[in-house]
Coordinates of C-alpha atoms and ligand atoms in Angstrom, one line a residue:
M1 CA -22.0 -5.7 -5.8
A2 CA -24.3 -3.1 -4.4
A3 CA -22.2 -0.2 -5.4
S4 CA -21.2 -1.4 -8.8
T5 CA -23.2 1.2 -10.6
T6 CA -21.8 4.0 -8.5
T7 CA -18.3 2.6 -8.9
V8 CA -18.7 2.4 -12.7
F9 CA -19.8 6.0 -12.7
I10 CA -16.9 7.1 -10.6
V11 CA -14.3 5.2 -12.7
L12 CA -15.8 6.7 -15.9
L13 CA -15.9 10.1 -14.4
S14 CA -12.2 9.9 -13.5
I15 CA -11.4 8.8 -17.0
F16 CA -13.4 11.6 -18.5
C17 CA -11.8 14.0 -16.1
V18 CA -8.3 12.9 -17.0
F19 CA -8.6 13.0 -20.7
V20 CA -10.9 15.9 -21.1
G21 CA -9.8 17.9 -18.2
S22 CA -6.2 18.4 -19.1
G23 CA -5.0 15.6 -21.4
L24 CA -3.0 14.2 -18.5
R25 CA -1.6 10.7 -18.8
C26 CA -2.8 8.8 -15.8
S27 CA -2.2 5.5 -14.3
A28 CA -3.9 3.3 -11.8
E29 CA -1.9 4.9 -9.1
S30 CA -1.8 8.4 -10.3
C31 CA -5.3 8.9 -11.4
T32 CA -7.6 9.9 -8.8
G33 CA -10.8 9.7 -9.7
S34 CA -13.1 11.6 -7.9
G35 CA -13.8 8.9 -5.4
G36 CA -13.6 11.6 -2.8
G37 CA -15.7 14.0 -4.9
D38 CA -12.7 16.3 -5.4
D39 CA -12.4 17.0 -9.1
S40 CA -10.1 19.8 -8.5
K41 CA -7.3 17.3 -8.1
C42 CA -7.7 16.4 -11.7
A43 CA -6.9 19.8 -13.2
G44 CA -3.4 20.5 -14.4
A45 CA -1.5 18.8 -11.6
T46 CA 2.2 18.7 -12.4
D47 CA 5.3 17.4 -10.9
G48 CA 8.2 19.4 -9.8
D49 CA 9.5 19.7 -13.3
G50 CA 6.2 21.1 -14.5
A51 CA 5.4 18.0 -16.5
A52 CA 1.8 17.0 -16.5
T53 CA 1.7 13.7 -14.5
E54 CA -1.0 13.5 -12.0
C55 CA -4.4 14.1 -10.7
G56 CA -3.9 12.8 -7.2
C57 CA -3.1 9.3 -6.3
G58 CA -4.9 6.3 -5.0
A59 CA -8.3 7.7 -4.5
A60 CA -9.4 6.0 -7.8
T61 CA -9.6 2.9 -5.6
N62 CA -11.8 4.5 -2.9
R63 CA -14.8 2.4 -2.1
Q64 CA -18.1 4.2 -2.3
T65 CA -19.6 3.5 1.1
A66 CA -22.9 5.3 0.9
D67 CA -24.8 2.2 -0.3
D68 CA -22.7 -0.3 1.5
T69 CA -22.9 0.6 5.1
A70 CA -24.9 -2.4 6.0
A71 CA -22.6 -4.7 4.2
A72 CA -19.6 -3.2 5.9
D73 CA -21.1 -4.1 9.3
A74 CA -21.5 -7.8 8.4
S75 CA -18.5 -8.7 10.5
S76 CA -19.9 -12.1 11.3
V77 CA -19.7 -13.3 7.8
P78 CA -17.1 -16.1 7.7
P79 CA -14.5 -16.0 5.0
P80 CA -14.9 -18.7 2.4
A81 CA -13.0 -21.9 2.9
S82 CA -9.6 -21.8 1.1
A83 CA -6.6 -24.1 0.8
A84 CA -4.6 -21.0 1.8
D85 CA -5.3 -21.9 5.5
D86 CA -3.3 -25.1 5.1
L87 CA -0.4 -23.5 3.3
Y88 CA 0.9 -20.9 5.6
T89 CA 2.6 -23.2 8.1
T90 CA 5.2 -24.3 5.5
Y91 CA 6.6 -20.8 5.2
P92 CA 9.2 -19.2 7.5
R93 CA 7.8 -16.6 9.8
T94 CA 8.2 -13.0 8.6
N95 CA 6.7 -11.2 11.7
R96 CA 10.0 -10.1 13.1
M97 CA 10.2 -6.5 14.3
V98 CA 13.1 -4.1 14.4
R99 CA 13.7 -1.5 17.1
I100 CA 14.0 2.1 15.8
E101 CA 15.7 4.3 18.3
G102 CA 14.0 7.6 19.1
G103 CA 15.3 10.7 17.5
T104 CA 14.8 13.7 15.3
F105 CA 14.7 13.5 11.5
T106 CA 13.6 15.7 8.6
M107 CA 10.1 14.6 7.5
G108 CA 8.7 15.6 4.1
T109 CA 10.6 17.6 1.6
D110 CA 11.0 21.2 0.3
A111 CA 11.5 19.8 -3.2
P112 CA 8.2 18.0 -3.6
H113 CA 7.5 16.1 -6.8
F114 CA 3.8 16.2 -6.1
P115 CA 3.1 19.4 -4.1
Q116 CA -0.6 18.6 -4.2
D117 CA 0.1 15.5 -2.1
G118 CA 1.4 17.5 0.8
E119 CA 5.0 16.2 0.5
G120 CA 6.2 19.4 2.0
P121 CA 7.3 21.4 3.8
A122 CA 10.4 19.7 5.2
R123 CA 10.1 19.8 9.0
R124 CA 12.0 18.5 12.0
V125 CA 10.1 15.7 13.7
T126 CA 11.0 13.9 16.9
V127 CA 9.8 10.4 17.3
D128 CA 10.0 8.2 20.4
A129 CA 11.6 4.8 20.1
F130 CA 9.3 2.2 18.5
Y131 CA 9.3 -1.2 16.8
V132 CA 8.4 -1.8 13.2
D133 CA 8.0 -5.0 11.2
A134 CA 11.0 -5.9 9.1
Y135 CA 8.7 -7.1 6.4
E136 CA 5.4 -6.2 4.8
T137 CA 2.7 -8.5 6.1
S138 CA 2.8 -11.7 4.0
N139 CA -0.1 -13.9 2.9
A140 CA 1.3 -16.5 5.3
E141 CA 1.2 -14.1 8.3
F142 CA -2.3 -12.8 7.3
A143 CA -3.6 -16.3 6.9
R144 CA -2.6 -17.1 10.5
F145 CA -4.7 -14.1 11.6
V146 CA -7.7 -15.2 9.5
A147 CA -7.4 -18.8 10.7
A148 CA -7.4 -17.6 14.3
T149 CA -10.1 -14.9 14.1
R150 CA -12.1 -15.8 11.0
H151 CA -11.7 -12.1 10.1
A152 CA -13.6 -11.3 6.9
T153 CA -11.8 -8.5 5.0
D154 CA -13.7 -5.5 3.6
A155 CA -13.0 -6.9 0.1
E156 CA -14.7 -10.1 1.1
T157 CA -17.6 -8.4 2.9
F158 CA -18.3 -6.0 0.1
G159 CA -17.7 -8.7 -2.5
D160 CA -15.2 -6.8 -4.7
S161 CA -11.9 -5.0 -4.9
F162 CA -9.8 -3.1 -7.4
V163 CA -7.4 -5.0 -9.7
L164 CA -5.1 -3.7 -12.4
E165 CA -6.7 -4.5 -15.7
A166 CA -3.6 -6.1 -17.1
L167 CA -3.6 -8.8 -14.3
I168 CA -7.2 -9.9 -14.8
S169 CA -8.0 -13.0 -16.9
E170 CA -10.1 -12.6 -20.0
R171 CA -12.8 -14.7 -18.5
V172 CA -13.2 -12.5 -15.4
K173 CA -13.0 -9.4 -17.6
S174 CA -15.8 -10.6 -19.7
D175 CA -18.0 -10.5 -16.6
I176 CA -17.3 -6.9 -16.0
T177 CA -19.6 -4.3 -17.7
Q178 CA -18.4 -3.2 -21.0
A179 CA -18.1 0.4 -20.0
V180 CA -15.7 -0.4 -17.1
A181 CA -13.8 -3.0 -19.2
A182 CA -12.8 -0.1 -21.4
A183 CA -11.0 1.6 -18.6
P184 CA -7.3 0.9 -19.0
W185 CA -6.3 0.7 -15.3
W186 CA -8.2 -0.3 -12.2
L187 CA -11.3 -2.5 -12.5
P188 CA -13.6 -3.4 -9.7
V189 CA -13.5 -7.2 -9.7
K190 CA -16.1 -9.3 -7.9
G191 CA -14.5 -12.0 -5.8
A192 CA -11.1 -10.2 -5.7
D193 CA -9.6 -10.3 -2.2
W194 CA -6.4 -11.3 -0.4
R195 CA -7.0 -15.0 -1.2
H196 CA -7.8 -14.2 -4.8
P197 CA -5.5 -11.2 -5.7
E198 CA -6.4 -11.1 -9.4
G199 CA -10.0 -12.2 -9.0
P200 CA -12.0 -15.4 -8.3
D201 CA -9.9 -17.6 -10.7
S202 CA -6.7 -16.7 -9.0
D203 CA -5.2 -17.8 -5.6
V204 CA -2.2 -17.3 -3.4
R205 CA -0.7 -20.7 -3.7
G206 CA 3.0 -20.3 -4.3
R207 CA 2.7 -16.7 -3.1
M208 CA 2.3 -17.1 0.6
D209 CA 5.6 -15.3 1.1
H210 CA 4.3 -12.3 -1.0
P211 CA 2.6 -9.4 0.7
A212 CA -1.1 -9.7 1.5
V213 CA -3.0 -7.3 -0.7
H214 CA -6.6 -6.1 -1.0
L215 CA -6.3 -5.1 2.7
S216 CA -8.4 -2.1 3.8
W217 CA -7.2 0.2 6.6
R218 CA -9.7 -1.5 8.8
D219 CA -8.3 -4.9 7.9
A220 CA -4.8 -3.6 8.5
E221 CA -5.7 -2.2 11.9
S222 CA -7.4 -5.5 12.9
Y223 CA -4.4 -7.6 11.8
C224 CA -1.9 -5.5 13.7
A225 CA -4.0 -5.5 16.8
W226 CA -4.3 -9.3 16.7
A227 CA -0.5 -9.5 16.4
G228 CA -0.1 -7.4 19.5
K229 CA 1.0 -4.5 17.3
R230 CA -0.5 -1.3 15.8
L231 CA -0.3 0.7 12.7
P232 CA 2.7 3.1 12.5
T233 CA 2.1 6.8 12.4
E234 CA 3.1 8.4 9.2
A235 CA 6.1 10.0 11.0
E236 CA 7.2 6.6 12.3
W237 CA 6.8 5.1 8.9
E238 CA 8.8 7.8 7.2
M239 CA 11.5 7.7 9.9
A240 CA 11.8 3.9 9.4
C241 CA 11.9 4.4 5.6
R242 CA 14.8 6.8 5.7
G243 CA 17.0 4.4 7.6
G244 CA 18.9 7.2 9.4
R245 CA 19.7 9.1 6.2
E246 CA 18.7 12.7 6.0
S247 CA 16.7 14.1 3.1
R248 CA 17.3 11.3 0.6
L249 CA 14.8 10.2 -2.0
Y250 CA 14.9 6.5 -1.2
P251 CA 15.7 4.3 1.8
W252 CA 19.1 3.7 0.4
G253 CA 20.0 7.2 -1.0
N254 CA 19.4 9.3 -4.0
A255 CA 20.4 7.0 -6.8
F256 CA 17.5 4.8 -7.8
M257 CA 19.7 2.0 -9.0
P258 CA 23.0 2.1 -7.1
R259 CA 25.7 0.3 -9.2
G260 CA 23.0 -0.6 -11.6
E261 CA 21.1 -2.7 -9.1
H262 CA 17.4 -2.6 -8.4
R263 CA 16.7 -2.0 -4.7
A264 CA 12.9 -2.1 -4.8
N265 CA 10.0 -3.7 -6.7
T266 CA 8.5 -1.1 -9.1
W267 CA 7.2 -1.3 -12.7
Q268 CA 9.3 -1.5 -15.8
G269 CA 7.8 -1.6 -19.3
E270 CA 4.8 0.2 -20.8
F271 CA 2.3 1.1 -18.1
P272 CA -0.3 -0.1 -17.6
Q273 CA -0.1 -2.8 -20.4
H274 CA 3.0 -4.7 -19.6
D275 CA 5.2 -5.2 -16.5
S276 CA 8.5 -6.5 -17.9
G277 CA 9.8 -7.4 -14.4
E278 CA 13.3 -6.2 -15.2
D279 CA 13.8 -5.7 -11.4
G280 CA 13.2 -9.4 -10.9
H281 CA 9.5 -9.3 -10.3
A282 CA 6.4 -8.6 -12.3
G283 CA 3.6 -8.0 -9.8
T284 CA 4.3 -8.5 -6.2
A285 CA 7.6 -9.9 -4.9
P286 CA 8.3 -12.0 -1.7
V287 CA 8.4 -9.7 1.4
A288 CA 12.0 -10.7 2.0
A289 CA 13.1 -9.7 -1.6
Y290 CA 15.6 -7.0 -2.2
P291 CA 18.3 -5.6 0.1
T292 CA 17.2 -4.0 3.4
N293 CA 17.7 -0.4 4.3
A294 CA 20.1 0.5 7.1
Y295 CA 17.4 -0.3 9.6
G296 CA 17.0 -3.8 8.3
L297 CA 13.6 -3.2 6.6
H298 CA 12.6 -4.9 3.3
N299 CA 10.5 -3.4 0.6
V300 CA 9.7 -0.2 2.5
V301 CA 9.2 1.5 -0.8
G302 CA 7.8 -0.4 -3.7
N303 CA 6.1 -3.8 -3.7
V304 CA 2.9 -2.8 -1.9
W305 CA 1.6 0.5 -0.4
E306 CA 1.5 0.4 3.4
W307 CA -1.3 1.9 5.5
T308 CA -0.4 4.2 8.4
A309 CA -2.5 5.3 11.4
D310 CA -2.9 9.0 10.3
W311 CA -5.8 10.7 8.8
W312 CA -5.0 12.4 5.5
T313 CA -4.2 16.1 5.2
T314 CA -2.0 17.9 2.7
R315 CA -1.3 20.8 5.1
H316 CA 1.6 20.5 7.6
A317 CA 3.1 23.0 9.9
A318 CA 6.7 23.8 9.2
A319 CA 7.5 24.0 12.9
P320 CA 9.2 21.2 14.7
A321 CA 6.9 18.5 16.0
S322 CA 7.1 15.7 18.6
N323 CA 5.4 12.4 17.8
P324 CA 2.9 13.9 15.3
R325 CA -0.2 11.8 14.7
G326 CA -1.9 13.7 11.9
P327 CA -5.4 15.3 12.1
A328 CA -7.9 14.3 14.7
T329 CA -10.4 13.3 12.1
G330 CA -10.7 12.9 8.4
S331 CA -12.2 10.9 5.5
D332 CA -9.0 9.2 4.2
R333 CA -6.1 7.5 5.8
V334 CA -2.4 7.9 4.7
K335 CA -0.6 5.2 2.8
K336 CA 3.1 5.3 2.1
G337 CA 5.8 3.8 -0.1
G338 CA 4.3 3.2 -3.5
S339 CA 4.0 -0.2 -5.1
Y340 CA 5.0 -2.6 -7.8
M341 CA 2.8 -0.5 -10.1
C342 CA 4.8 2.7 -9.7
T343 CA 6.9 4.1 -12.5
R344 CA 9.0 7.2 -12.8
E345 CA 6.6 8.5 -15.4
Y346 CA 3.3 7.7 -13.9
C347 CA 3.5 7.4 -10.1
F348 CA 6.8 8.4 -8.8
R349 CA 5.8 7.7 -5.3
Y350 CA 8.3 5.0 -4.2
R351 CA 10.1 7.8 -2.2
C352 CA 10.1 8.2 1.6
A353 CA 8.5 11.6 1.4
A354 CA 5.8 10.5 -1.0
R355 CA 2.3 9.8 0.3
S356 CA -1.2 9.0 -0.9
Q357 CA -4.6 8.2 0.6
N358 CA -7.7 6.1 0.5
T359 CA -10.8 5.8 2.5
P360 CA -10.5 3.3 5.4
D361 CA -12.7 0.6 3.8
S362 CA -11.0 0.8 0.4
S363 CA -8.8 -2.0 -1.0
A364 CA -6.8 -2.8 -4.0
G365 CA -4.3 -5.3 -5.4
N366 CA -1.3 -3.2 -4.4
L367 CA -2.3 -2.2 -0.9
G368 CA -1.0 -4.0 2.2
V369 CA 0.4 -3.2 5.7
R370 CA 3.5 -3.2 7.9
C371 CA 2.8 -3.0 11.6
A372 CA 4.6 -1.1 14.4
A373 CA 4.6 -1.4 18.2
D374 CA 5.6 0.6 21.3
A375 CA 7.2 -2.5 22.8
L376 CA 8.1 -5.8 21.3
P377 CA 5.2 -8.2 21.9
D378 CA 6.0 -10.9 24.4
Y379 CA 5.9 -13.8 21.9
L380 CA 8.4 -12.1 19.7
A381 CA 10.6 -11.2 22.6
Q382 CA 10.6 -14.8 23.7
S383 CA 11.4 -16.1 20.2
A384 CA 14.2 -13.6 19.9
A385 CA 15.6 -14.7 23.3
A386 CA 15.4 -18.4 22.2
R387 CA 17.4 -17.5 19.0
D388 CA 20.0 -15.8 21.1
E389 CA 20.5 -19.0 23.2
L390 CA 21.2 -21.1 20.1
Ligands
CA401 CA1 8.7 -5.1 -10.6
CA402 CA1 6.2 -1.4 0.6

């Protein structure tokens, strides 16, 4: 791993920043590291209650690209052979899309839990009609893309990706430098990629209906384009998340567990040591798990973070906007929805207004994609028509 030394330094720097800077408790998702070189995020960030919680989110898993530009261009490198290619055909397709009628909704919130993330202000946003995947992209769907295109993901090309320490085998951990092995959350693991979510001694057998992870923004964009789709804008994603409900925390309302039932895959237990899986799933869940929101979307919040098309900014105009697309340029892309690693205490980002960011070539074991489209791709329109005739 060409950037291993740099990555080790960044991880250690983030740990130092967290513990020395303000005594904050940080998690894999909440501790930014200074992957983007912005240490200011680490100082005294608080949630809306004033409780110390955060120093940004997600950037701890930013890939350091300075030394890896050449590797990133190695698009001709074929992915390693894997039994995964032979497994996807046995799984039901989960590439169905849902039409979201155009309209105006309230994007963001005036009661942000993480003001530093740019969750506010609440603003009226109008979005044209669009289609969005009912599911996060599964391993089975991503395997079809790879089989058709031989796409090599950034994680495969760079040779590593970030994995939660608690999910890594002792054997793989023993190969990681001692200094990084001491970090209690993300570790850069050689050989971790979508086929090997927890490292080279893991695979996706039995999990082809789970979301594909370790996808960079560039991988996500390529996958959606291959499928005749595109990435959603952040505004589209958030409108889809809210399911027609105004100013609610979650896709289903304001109560996290209505009638005592879990509606999303988050983390229970002591983070980051033990995921008890009280919500039915420790780690990722099948993309069809949990009830849908009113628009028919599964796992919009929780399970895996989902890339959007927008460049990252924390500054938003309060004025009404029509089909906003974010800044014209930037260094990071917006991701939405939180993941199976989120807890109320550490990374309360499984809310529609919550947001985070990574550089476009970064990947991690909780980062996937859900595509959108202006119009239903022909092959999906035809399959929908065929179903109607049955
Ligand atoms: Ca869970
Ligand atoms: Ca999700």
